[in-house]
PDB file of C-alpha atoms in Angstrom:
ATOM      1  CA  UNK T1389       6.092 -14.292 -22.041  1.00 90.00           C
ATOM      2  CA  UNK T1390       4.812 -13.683 -19.137  1.00 96.00           C
ATOM      3  CA  UNK T1391       6.292 -14.760 -15.401  1.00 97.00           C
ATOM      4  CA  UNK T1392       4.327 -14.691 -12.229  1.00 97.00           C
ATOM      5  CA  UNK T1393       6.548 -15.123  -9.301  1.00 96.00           C
ATOM      6  CA  UNK T1394       5.462 -16.371  -5.979  1.00 95.00           C
ATOM      7  CA  UNK T1395       6.962 -15.339  -3.242  1.00 95.00           C
ATOM      8  CA  UNK T1396       6.234 -15.662   1.083  1.00 96.00           C
ATOM      9  CA  UNK T1397       5.289 -18.958   1.667  1.00 95.00           C
ATOM     10  CA  UNK T1398       6.834 -21.041   4.856  1.00 97.00           C
ATOM     11  CA  UNK T1399       6.250 -22.922   8.657  1.00 98.00           C
ATOM     12  CA  UNK T1400       3.962 -21.060  10.510  1.00 98.00           C
ATOM     13  CA  UNK T1401       2.121 -21.132  13.824  1.00 98.00           C
ATOM     14  CA  UNK T1402      -2.007 -21.121  14.510  1.00 98.00           C
ATOM     15  CA  UNK T1403      -2.381 -17.407  15.255  1.00 98.00           C
ATOM     16  CA  UNK T1404       0.496 -17.032  12.900  1.00 98.00           C
ATOM     17  CA  UNK T1405       0.874 -13.928   9.679  1.00 98.00           C
ATOM     18  CA  UNK T1406       2.429 -14.925   6.879  1.00 98.00           C
ATOM     19  CA  UNK T1407       2.838 -11.760   3.689  1.00 98.00           C
ATOM     20  CA  UNK T1408       3.223 -13.747   0.194  1.00 98.00           C
ATOM     21  CA  UNK T1409       3.620 -12.051  -2.633  1.00 98.00           C
ATOM     22  CA  UNK T1410       3.589 -11.840  -6.624  1.00 97.00           C
ATOM     23  CA  UNK T1411       4.946 -10.130  -9.108  1.00 97.00           C
ATOM     24  CA  UNK T1412       4.059 -10.553 -12.836  1.00 96.00           C
ATOM     25  CA  UNK T1413       6.488  -9.284 -15.816  1.00 96.00           C
ATOM     26  CA  UNK T1414       7.004  -9.995 -19.602  1.00 96.00           C
ATOM     27  CA  UNK T1415       5.741  -9.234 -22.476  1.00 94.00           C
ATOM     28  CA  UNK T1416       2.522  -7.441 -20.728  1.00 95.00           C
ATOM     29  CA  UNK T1417       0.135  -4.792 -22.189  1.00 94.00           C
ATOM     30  CA  UNK T1418      -2.582  -4.870 -19.040  1.00 92.00           C
ATOM     31  CA  UNK T1419      -3.448  -6.374 -16.494  1.00 93.00           C
ATOM     32  CA  UNK T1420      -7.218  -6.689 -15.716  1.00 91.00           C
ATOM     33  CA  UNK T1421      -7.428  -8.855 -12.021  1.00 93.00           C
ATOM     34  CA  UNK T1422      -4.910 -10.982 -10.604  1.00 96.00           C
ATOM     35  CA  UNK T1423      -5.891 -13.040  -7.276  1.00 97.00           C
ATOM     36  CA  UNK T1424      -4.809 -16.036  -4.802  1.00 98.00           C
ATOM     37  CA  UNK T1425      -5.913 -19.494  -5.468  1.00 98.00           C
ATOM     38  CA  UNK T1426      -4.977 -22.076  -2.922  1.00 98.00           C
ATOM     39  CA  UNK T1427      -5.189 -25.335  -2.995  1.00 98.00           C
ATOM     40  CA  UNK T1428      -4.893 -28.655  -0.361  1.00 96.00           C
ATOM     41  CA  UNK T1429      -3.496 -31.899  -0.362  1.00 92.00           C
ATOM     42  CA  UNK T1430      -6.923 -33.485  -1.421  1.00 94.00           C
ATOM     43  CA  UNK T1431      -8.493 -31.071  -2.467  1.00 96.00           C
ATOM     44  CA  UNK T1432     -10.193 -29.076  -5.989  1.00 97.00           C
ATOM     45  CA  UNK T1433      -7.990 -25.615  -6.248  1.00 97.00           C
ATOM     46  CA  UNK T1434      -9.350 -23.130  -4.927  1.00 98.00           C
ATOM     47  CA  UNK T1435     -10.114 -19.302  -4.532  1.00 98.00           C
ATOM     48  CA  UNK T1436      -9.556 -17.498  -2.042  1.00 98.00           C
ATOM     49  CA  UNK T1437      -8.767 -14.006  -2.844  1.00 98.00           C
ATOM     50  CA  UNK T1438      -8.745 -12.071  -5.913  1.00 97.00           C
ATOM     51  CA  UNK T1439      -8.628  -7.629  -6.692  1.00 95.00           C
ATOM     52  CA  UNK T1440     -10.180  -5.839 -10.265  1.00 90.00           C
ATOM     53  CA  UNK T1441      -7.585  -3.228 -11.566  1.00 85.00           C
ATOM     54  CA  UNK T1442      -9.867  -0.842 -10.446  1.00 87.00           C
ATOM     55  CA  UNK T1443      -8.995  -1.614  -6.497  1.00 85.00           C
ATOM     56  CA  UNK T1444     -12.714  -4.400  -5.774  1.00 92.00           C
ATOM     57  CA  UNK T1445     -11.419  -6.911  -3.692  1.00 95.00           C
ATOM     58  CA  UNK T1446     -13.409 -10.222  -3.038  1.00 96.00           C
ATOM     59  CA  UNK T1447     -12.566 -12.612  -0.216  1.00 98.00           C
ATOM     60  CA  UNK T1448     -13.684 -17.271   0.373  1.00 98.00           C
ATOM     61  CA  UNK T1449     -15.740 -16.591   3.156  1.00 98.00           C
ATOM     62  CA  UNK T1450     -13.116 -18.876   5.121  1.00 97.00           C
ATOM     63  CA  UNK T1451     -10.598 -15.930   5.152  1.00 98.00           C
ATOM     64  CA  UNK T1452     -12.867 -13.017   5.541  1.00 98.00           C
ATOM     65  CA  UNK T1453     -11.481 -10.590   8.358  1.00 98.00           C
ATOM     66  CA  UNK T1454      -8.155 -12.596   8.532  1.00 98.00           C
ATOM     67  CA  UNK T1455      -6.922 -12.260   4.935  1.00 98.00           C
ATOM     68  CA  UNK T1456      -6.391  -9.056   2.564  1.00 98.00           C
ATOM     69  CA  UNK T1457      -5.533  -8.694  -0.452  1.00 97.00           C
ATOM     70  CA  UNK T1458      -3.221  -5.267  -2.276  1.00 95.00           C
ATOM     71  CA  UNK T1459      -1.727  -4.075  -5.231  1.00 92.00           C
ATOM     72  CA  UNK T1460       1.324  -1.833  -5.896  1.00 88.00           C
ATOM     73  CA  UNK T1461       0.486   0.971  -7.587  1.00 81.00           C
ATOM     74  CA  UNK T1462       2.024   0.020 -10.841  1.00 82.00           C
ATOM     75  CA  UNK T1463      -0.824  -2.707 -10.701  1.00 83.00           C
ATOM     76  CA  UNK T1464       1.946  -5.487 -11.347  1.00 92.00           C
ATOM     77  CA  UNK T1465       2.275  -7.279  -8.272  1.00 95.00           C
ATOM     78  CA  UNK T1466      -0.597  -8.385  -6.015  1.00 96.00           C
ATOM     79  CA  UNK T1467      -0.639  -9.165  -2.018  1.00 97.00           C
ATOM     80  CA  UNK T1468      -1.608 -11.303   0.044  1.00 98.00           C
ATOM     81  CA  UNK T1469      -1.693 -10.770   4.001  1.00 98.00           C
ATOM     82  CA  UNK T1470      -2.660 -13.638   5.820  1.00 98.00           C
ATOM     83  CA  UNK T1471      -3.110 -13.070   9.908  1.00 98.00           C
ATOM     84  CA  UNK T1472      -4.679 -15.236  12.142  1.00 98.00           C
ATOM     85  CA  UNK T1473      -3.767 -18.752  10.251  1.00 98.00           C
ATOM     86  CA  UNK T1474      -5.192 -21.574  10.895  1.00 98.00           C
ATOM     87  CA  UNK T1475      -4.055 -25.682  10.539  1.00 97.00           C
ATOM     88  CA  UNK T1476      -6.886 -25.257   7.893  1.00 97.00           C
ATOM     89  CA  UNK T1477      -5.184 -22.799   5.825  1.00 98.00           C
ATOM     90  CA  UNK T1478      -2.769 -24.941   5.078  1.00 98.00           C
ATOM     91  CA  UNK T1479      -2.216 -25.947   1.562  1.00 98.00           C
ATOM     92  CA  UNK T1480       0.306 -24.309  -1.712  1.00 98.00           C
ATOM     93  CA  UNK T1481      -1.068 -20.533  -2.773  1.00 98.00           C
ATOM     94  CA  UNK T1482      -0.847 -19.966  -6.295  1.00 98.00           C
ATOM     95  CA  UNK T1483      -1.236 -16.553  -8.245  1.00 98.00           C
ATOM     96  CA  UNK T1484      -3.217 -15.373 -11.251  1.00 97.00           C
ATOM     97  CA  UNK T1485      -2.807 -13.202 -12.804  1.00 96.00           C
ATOM     98  CA  UNK T1486      -5.478 -11.858 -15.908  1.00 95.00           C
ATOM     99  CA  UNK T1487      -3.399 -10.679 -18.431  1.00 95.00           C
ATOM    100  CA  UNK T1488      -3.284  -8.372 -22.605  1.00 95.00           C
ATOM    101  CA  UNK T1489       0.006  -9.329 -23.804  1.00 96.00           C
ATOM    102  CA  UNK T1490      -0.954  -6.696 -27.014  1.00 94.00           C
ATOM    103  CA  UNK T1491      -3.630  -3.916 -26.738  1.00 92.00           C
ATOM    104  CA  UNK T1492      -5.660  -6.124 -29.072  1.00 93.00           C
ATOM    105  CA  UNK T1493      -5.272  -9.486 -27.721  1.00 92.00           C
ATOM    106  CA  UNK T1494      -7.772 -11.766 -25.884  1.00 95.00           C
ATOM    107  CA  UNK T1495      -7.273 -11.928 -21.895  1.00 95.00           C
ATOM    108  CA  UNK T1496      -5.643 -14.612 -20.559  1.00 96.00           C
ATOM    109  CA  UNK T1497      -5.464 -16.523 -17.117  1.00 96.00           C
ATOM    110  CA  UNK T1498      -1.344 -16.627 -16.436  1.00 97.00           C
ATOM    111  CA  UNK T1499      -0.124 -19.099 -12.718  1.00 98.00           C
ATOM    112  CA  UNK T1500       2.792 -18.913 -10.877  1.00 97.00           C
ATOM    113  CA  UNK T1501       4.576 -21.795  -9.751  1.00 96.00           C
ATOM    114  CA  UNK T1502       3.794 -21.555  -6.097  1.00 97.00           C
ATOM    115  CA  UNK T1503       4.052 -21.163  -3.191  1.00 97.00           C
ATOM    116  CA  UNK T1504       3.704 -23.870  -0.164  1.00 98.00           C
ATOM    117  CA  UNK T1505       2.006 -22.028   3.379  1.00 98.00           C
ATOM    118  CA  UNK T1506       1.880 -24.821   6.418  1.00 98.00           C
ATOM    119  CA  UNK T1507       0.745 -23.759   9.627  1.00 98.00           C
ATOM    120  CA  UNK T1508       1.103 -25.947  12.782  1.00 97.00           C
ATOM    121  CA  UNK T1509       3.147 -25.746  15.434  1.00 94.00           C
TER     122      UNK T1509
END
C-alpha cells in the first residue's frame, strides 16, 4: 500500500502565500517523480508543477514565477510554495507520485486525497 498525504491548504487573500506538503509512505521501492495537479469546479484536472528525482522541475505557464516545487532530501516529501496567489488559483490541489513498489515492478501513478485552496477576500 502507498499513501500520499497532503497538508497546507486553506483560505488566503489575493496576494498571499501558502505552502502545500505531500508525504509519501508505505511499500515504496523508488519514486520517479512527484508533482501537484489542481482541479477547479467545472474544469479538468491540470498539471501545476512537477519534479523528477533529479530535481528537474516544470510548471504550468499560469504559475511560473509565483510557485516553487521542491522535495526533501529523502525524496519522499514534495512541497509547493505558492506566492502571490490569485482568485483563479482556487481549486482542489492533488499530489501525484510516480512510484515503484518493488525493484522490478512497474511505475504507477498514486494520488493524494486533495486539499482545498481558496483565494478570496
